[in-house]
One Martini backbone bead per residue (centre of mass of N, CA, C, O) as a GRO file, in nm:
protein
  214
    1UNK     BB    1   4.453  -0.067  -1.991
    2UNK     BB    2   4.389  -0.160  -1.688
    3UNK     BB    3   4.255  -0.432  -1.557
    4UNK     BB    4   4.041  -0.547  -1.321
    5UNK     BB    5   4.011  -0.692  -1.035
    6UNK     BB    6   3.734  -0.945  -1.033
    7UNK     BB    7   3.819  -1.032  -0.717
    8UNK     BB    8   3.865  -0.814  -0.512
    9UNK     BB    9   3.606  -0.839  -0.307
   10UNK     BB   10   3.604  -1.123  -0.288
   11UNK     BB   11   3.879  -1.132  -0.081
   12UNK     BB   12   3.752  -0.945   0.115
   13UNK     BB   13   3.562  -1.151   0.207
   14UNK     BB   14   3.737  -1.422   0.238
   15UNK     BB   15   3.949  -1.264   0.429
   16UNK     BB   16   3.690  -1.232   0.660
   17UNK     BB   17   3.478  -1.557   0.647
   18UNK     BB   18   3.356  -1.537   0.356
   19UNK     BB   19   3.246  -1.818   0.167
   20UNK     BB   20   2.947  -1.760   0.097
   21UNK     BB   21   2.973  -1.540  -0.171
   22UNK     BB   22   2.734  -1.282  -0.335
   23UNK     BB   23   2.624  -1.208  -0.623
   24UNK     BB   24   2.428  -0.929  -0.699
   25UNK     BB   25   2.136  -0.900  -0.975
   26UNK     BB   26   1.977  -0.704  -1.211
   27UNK     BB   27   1.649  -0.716  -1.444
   28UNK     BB   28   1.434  -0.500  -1.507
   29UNK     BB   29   1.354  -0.151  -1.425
   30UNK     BB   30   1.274  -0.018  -1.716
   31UNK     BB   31   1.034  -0.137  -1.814
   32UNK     BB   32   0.691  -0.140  -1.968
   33UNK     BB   33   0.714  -0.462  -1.868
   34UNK     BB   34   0.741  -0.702  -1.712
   35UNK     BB   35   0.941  -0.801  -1.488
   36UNK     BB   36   1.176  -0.825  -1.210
   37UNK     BB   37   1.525  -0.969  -1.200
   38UNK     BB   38   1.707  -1.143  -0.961
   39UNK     BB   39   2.066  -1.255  -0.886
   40UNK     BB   40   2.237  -1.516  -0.770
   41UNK     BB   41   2.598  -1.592  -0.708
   42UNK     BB   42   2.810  -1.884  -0.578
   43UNK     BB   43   3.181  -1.933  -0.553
   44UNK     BB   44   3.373  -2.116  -0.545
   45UNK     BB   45   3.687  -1.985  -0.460
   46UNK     BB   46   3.883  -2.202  -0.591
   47UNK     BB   47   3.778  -2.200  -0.869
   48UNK     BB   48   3.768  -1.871  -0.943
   49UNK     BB   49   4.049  -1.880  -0.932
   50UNK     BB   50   4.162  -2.104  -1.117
   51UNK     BB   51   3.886  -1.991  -1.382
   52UNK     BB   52   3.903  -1.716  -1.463
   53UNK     BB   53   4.032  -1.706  -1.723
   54UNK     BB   54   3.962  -1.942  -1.891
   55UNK     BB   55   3.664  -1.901  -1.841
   56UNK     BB   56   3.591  -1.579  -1.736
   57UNK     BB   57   3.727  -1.361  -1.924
   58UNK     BB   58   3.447  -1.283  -2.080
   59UNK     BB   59   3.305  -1.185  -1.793
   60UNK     BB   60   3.039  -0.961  -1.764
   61UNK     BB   61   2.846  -0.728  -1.849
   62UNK     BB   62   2.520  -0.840  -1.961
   63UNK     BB   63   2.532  -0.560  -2.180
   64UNK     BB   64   2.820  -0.592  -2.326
   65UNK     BB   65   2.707  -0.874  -2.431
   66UNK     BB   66   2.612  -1.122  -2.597
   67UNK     BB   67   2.358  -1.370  -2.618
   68UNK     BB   68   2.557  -1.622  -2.693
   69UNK     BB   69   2.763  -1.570  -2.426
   70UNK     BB   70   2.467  -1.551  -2.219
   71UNK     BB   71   2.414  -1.847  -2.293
   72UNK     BB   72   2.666  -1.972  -2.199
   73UNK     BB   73   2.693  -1.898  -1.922
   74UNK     BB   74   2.427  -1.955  -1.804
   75UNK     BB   75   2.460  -2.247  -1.819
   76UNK     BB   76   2.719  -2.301  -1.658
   77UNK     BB   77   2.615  -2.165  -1.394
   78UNK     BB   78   2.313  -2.370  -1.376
   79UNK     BB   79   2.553  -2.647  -1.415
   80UNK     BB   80   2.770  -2.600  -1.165
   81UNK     BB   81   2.876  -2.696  -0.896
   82UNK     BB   82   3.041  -2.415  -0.836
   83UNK     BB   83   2.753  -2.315  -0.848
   84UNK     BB   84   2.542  -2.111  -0.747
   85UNK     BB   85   2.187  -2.051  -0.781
   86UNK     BB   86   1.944  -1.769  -0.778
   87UNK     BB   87   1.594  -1.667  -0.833
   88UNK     BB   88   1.411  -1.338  -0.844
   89UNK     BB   89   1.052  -1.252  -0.908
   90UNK     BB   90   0.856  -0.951  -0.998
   91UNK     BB   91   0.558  -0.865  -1.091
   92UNK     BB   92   0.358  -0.609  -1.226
   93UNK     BB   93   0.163  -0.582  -0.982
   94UNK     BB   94   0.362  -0.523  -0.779
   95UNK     BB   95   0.494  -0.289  -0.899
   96UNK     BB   96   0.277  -0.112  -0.876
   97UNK     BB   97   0.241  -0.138  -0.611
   98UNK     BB   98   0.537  -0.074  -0.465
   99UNK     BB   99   0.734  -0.028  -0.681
  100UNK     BB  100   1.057  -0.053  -0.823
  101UNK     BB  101   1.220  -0.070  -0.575
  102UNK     BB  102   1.152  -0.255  -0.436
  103UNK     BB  103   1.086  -0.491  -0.605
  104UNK     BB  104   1.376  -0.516  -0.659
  105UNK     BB  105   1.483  -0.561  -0.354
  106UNK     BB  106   1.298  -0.798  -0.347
  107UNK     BB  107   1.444  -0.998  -0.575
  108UNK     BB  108   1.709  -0.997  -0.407
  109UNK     BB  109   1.603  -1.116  -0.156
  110UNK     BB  110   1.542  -1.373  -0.283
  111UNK     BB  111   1.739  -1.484  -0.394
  112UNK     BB  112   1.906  -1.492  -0.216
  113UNK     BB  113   1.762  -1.655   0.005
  114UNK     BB  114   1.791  -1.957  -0.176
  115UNK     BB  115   2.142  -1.946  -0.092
  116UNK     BB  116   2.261  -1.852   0.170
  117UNK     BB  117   2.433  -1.606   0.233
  118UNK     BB  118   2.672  -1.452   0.424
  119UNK     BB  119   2.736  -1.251   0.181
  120UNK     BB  120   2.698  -0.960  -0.028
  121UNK     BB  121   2.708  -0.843  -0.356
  122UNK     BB  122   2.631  -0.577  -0.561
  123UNK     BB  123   2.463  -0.377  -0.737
  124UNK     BB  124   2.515  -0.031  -0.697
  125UNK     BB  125   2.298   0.054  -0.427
  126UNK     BB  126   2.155   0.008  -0.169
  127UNK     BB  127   2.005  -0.275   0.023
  128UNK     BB  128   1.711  -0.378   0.141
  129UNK     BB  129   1.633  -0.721   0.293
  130UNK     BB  130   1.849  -0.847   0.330
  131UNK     BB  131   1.970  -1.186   0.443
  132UNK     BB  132   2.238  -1.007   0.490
  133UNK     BB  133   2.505  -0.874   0.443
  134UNK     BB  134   2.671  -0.584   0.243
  135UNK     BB  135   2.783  -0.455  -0.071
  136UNK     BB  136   2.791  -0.185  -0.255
  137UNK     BB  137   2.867  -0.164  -0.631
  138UNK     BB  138   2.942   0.072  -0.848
  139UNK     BB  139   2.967  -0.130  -1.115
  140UNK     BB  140   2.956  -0.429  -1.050
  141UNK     BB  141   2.943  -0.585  -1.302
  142UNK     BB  142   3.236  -0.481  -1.419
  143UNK     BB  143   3.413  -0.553  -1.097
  144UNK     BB  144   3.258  -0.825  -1.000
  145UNK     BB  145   3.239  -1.171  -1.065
  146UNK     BB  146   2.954  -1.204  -0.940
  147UNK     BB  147   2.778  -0.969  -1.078
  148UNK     BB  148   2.797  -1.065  -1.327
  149UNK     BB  149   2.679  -1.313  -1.314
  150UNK     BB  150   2.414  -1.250  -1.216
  151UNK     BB  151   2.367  -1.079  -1.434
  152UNK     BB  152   2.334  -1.294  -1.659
  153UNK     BB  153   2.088  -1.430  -1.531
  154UNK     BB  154   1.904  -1.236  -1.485
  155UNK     BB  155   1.878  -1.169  -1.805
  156UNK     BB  156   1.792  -1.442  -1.915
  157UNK     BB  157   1.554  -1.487  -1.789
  158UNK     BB  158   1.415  -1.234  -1.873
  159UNK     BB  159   1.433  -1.285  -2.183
  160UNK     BB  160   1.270  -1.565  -2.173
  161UNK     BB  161   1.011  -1.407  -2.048
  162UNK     BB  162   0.953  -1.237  -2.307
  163UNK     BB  163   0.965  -1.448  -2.542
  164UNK     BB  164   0.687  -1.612  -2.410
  165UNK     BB  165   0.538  -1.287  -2.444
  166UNK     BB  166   0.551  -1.294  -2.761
  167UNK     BB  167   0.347  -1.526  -2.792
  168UNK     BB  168   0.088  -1.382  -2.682
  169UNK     BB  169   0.183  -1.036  -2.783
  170UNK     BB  170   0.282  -0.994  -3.081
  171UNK     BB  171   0.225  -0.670  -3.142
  172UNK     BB  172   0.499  -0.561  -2.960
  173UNK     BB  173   0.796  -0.725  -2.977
  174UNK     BB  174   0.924  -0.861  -2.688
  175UNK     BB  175   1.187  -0.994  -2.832
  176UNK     BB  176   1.343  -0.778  -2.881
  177UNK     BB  177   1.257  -0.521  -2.630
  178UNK     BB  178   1.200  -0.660  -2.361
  179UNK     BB  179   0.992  -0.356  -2.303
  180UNK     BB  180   1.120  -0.148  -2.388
  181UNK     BB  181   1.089   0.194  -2.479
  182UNK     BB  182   1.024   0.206  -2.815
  183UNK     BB  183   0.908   0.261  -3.093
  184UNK     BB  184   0.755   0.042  -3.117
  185UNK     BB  185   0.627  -0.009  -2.857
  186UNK     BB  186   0.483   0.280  -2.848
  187UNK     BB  187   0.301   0.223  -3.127
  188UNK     BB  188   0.164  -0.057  -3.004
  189UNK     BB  189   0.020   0.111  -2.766
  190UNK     BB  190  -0.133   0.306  -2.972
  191UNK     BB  191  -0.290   0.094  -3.118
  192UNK     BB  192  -0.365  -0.165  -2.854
  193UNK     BB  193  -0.287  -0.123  -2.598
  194UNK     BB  194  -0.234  -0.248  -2.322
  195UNK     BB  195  -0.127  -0.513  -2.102
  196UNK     BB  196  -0.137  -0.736  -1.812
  197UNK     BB  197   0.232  -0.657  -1.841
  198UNK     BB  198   0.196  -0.383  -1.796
  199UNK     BB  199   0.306  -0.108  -1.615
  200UNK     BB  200   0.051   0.129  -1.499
  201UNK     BB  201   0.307   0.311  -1.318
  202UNK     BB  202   0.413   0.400  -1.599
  203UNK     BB  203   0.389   0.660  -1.814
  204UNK     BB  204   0.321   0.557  -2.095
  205UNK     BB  205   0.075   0.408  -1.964
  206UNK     BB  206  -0.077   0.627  -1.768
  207UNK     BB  207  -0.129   0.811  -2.023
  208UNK     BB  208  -0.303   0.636  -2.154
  209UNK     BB  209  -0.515   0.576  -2.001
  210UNK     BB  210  -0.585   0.860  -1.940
  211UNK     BB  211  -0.682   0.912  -2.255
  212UNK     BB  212  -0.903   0.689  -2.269
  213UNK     BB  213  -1.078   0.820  -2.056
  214UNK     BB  214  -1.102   1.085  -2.217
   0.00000   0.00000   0.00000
């Protein structure tokens, strides 16, 4: 199978006078726990194309990667010259108040602000409010190598911030399951009752409190 060229969209970006040109991704609109956080990443063009295979050729989706591989390519990106890393993150309270499509494209929007780019890829379905034009591109975690990137971004941080609510709140596993709803997870929700880090908007939560009030 013909591997696809992760640098595609990058080029007709380029080849159009984005250079500033960003990929955008989120990580945790699914769990039951947690913020949802989304991150931006723009690379020097001559950079990506000069170490794509040699540095970059085993980043892909960074649901597809070890935990090891998604930390060191994490360094890498938040310490290369030739890479900006933006990240937006929105808490429990927003996405119950807002809904969590709004929080992601929220969070979509603050990462992209902090790095000011021409123009975005996205992964996924159109965002409204982003700071610049973009294309979204379904599966783009996997087919553009900047939204690669965002997505290891997005989704190390996103971990980060479980495992230190893990020392928090011990009986609920969230370093492990970082927040989703696994059967430890919701055994843990009937046990223990939520905590002010659970989505009160989402429904295994929801149903338990309004047992609760029953």
């Amino acid at each position: 199978m013909t591997k696809p060229d992760v640098l595609l969209y990058e080029k007709e970006a380029w080849s159009s006078g984005f250079l500033r040109l960003a990929g955008i991704d989120e990580a945790g609109r699914g769990p039951l726990a947690g913020p949802v956080v989304a991150a931006a990443v723009i690379f020097d063009p001559e950079y990506i194309q000069t170490e794509l295979d040699a540095t970059f050729g085993t980043l892909t989706d960074s649901k597809a990667m070890s935990e090891t591989r998604r930390e060191a390519y994490f360094e890498l990106l938040t310490s290369s010259r030739f890479s900006t890393v933006g990240v937006g993150i929105v808490d429990v309270e927003e996405i119950d108040r807002i809904n969590i499509l709004k929080a992601t494209h929220k969070a979509m929007a603050s990462a992209a602000a902090e790095i000011n780019p021409q123009f975005a890829l996205v992964d996924g379905l159109p965002v409204k409010g982003l700071p610049c034009e973009s294309r979204s591109i379904v599966k783009g975690d996997a087919l553009s190598i900047s939204i690669s990137a965002a997505s290891i971004v997005a989704k190390v941080t996103r971990d980060r911030i479980m495992i230190k609510l893990d020392a928090q709140y011990p009986e609920y596993g969230f370093a492990a399951h970082k927040g989703y709803g696994t059967r430890r997870h919701l055994d843990a929700l009937k046990q223990f009752g939520a905590t002010p880090i659970h989505r009160q908007s989402f429904r295994p939560v929801a149903e338990l409190n309004q047992m609760n009030l029953l």
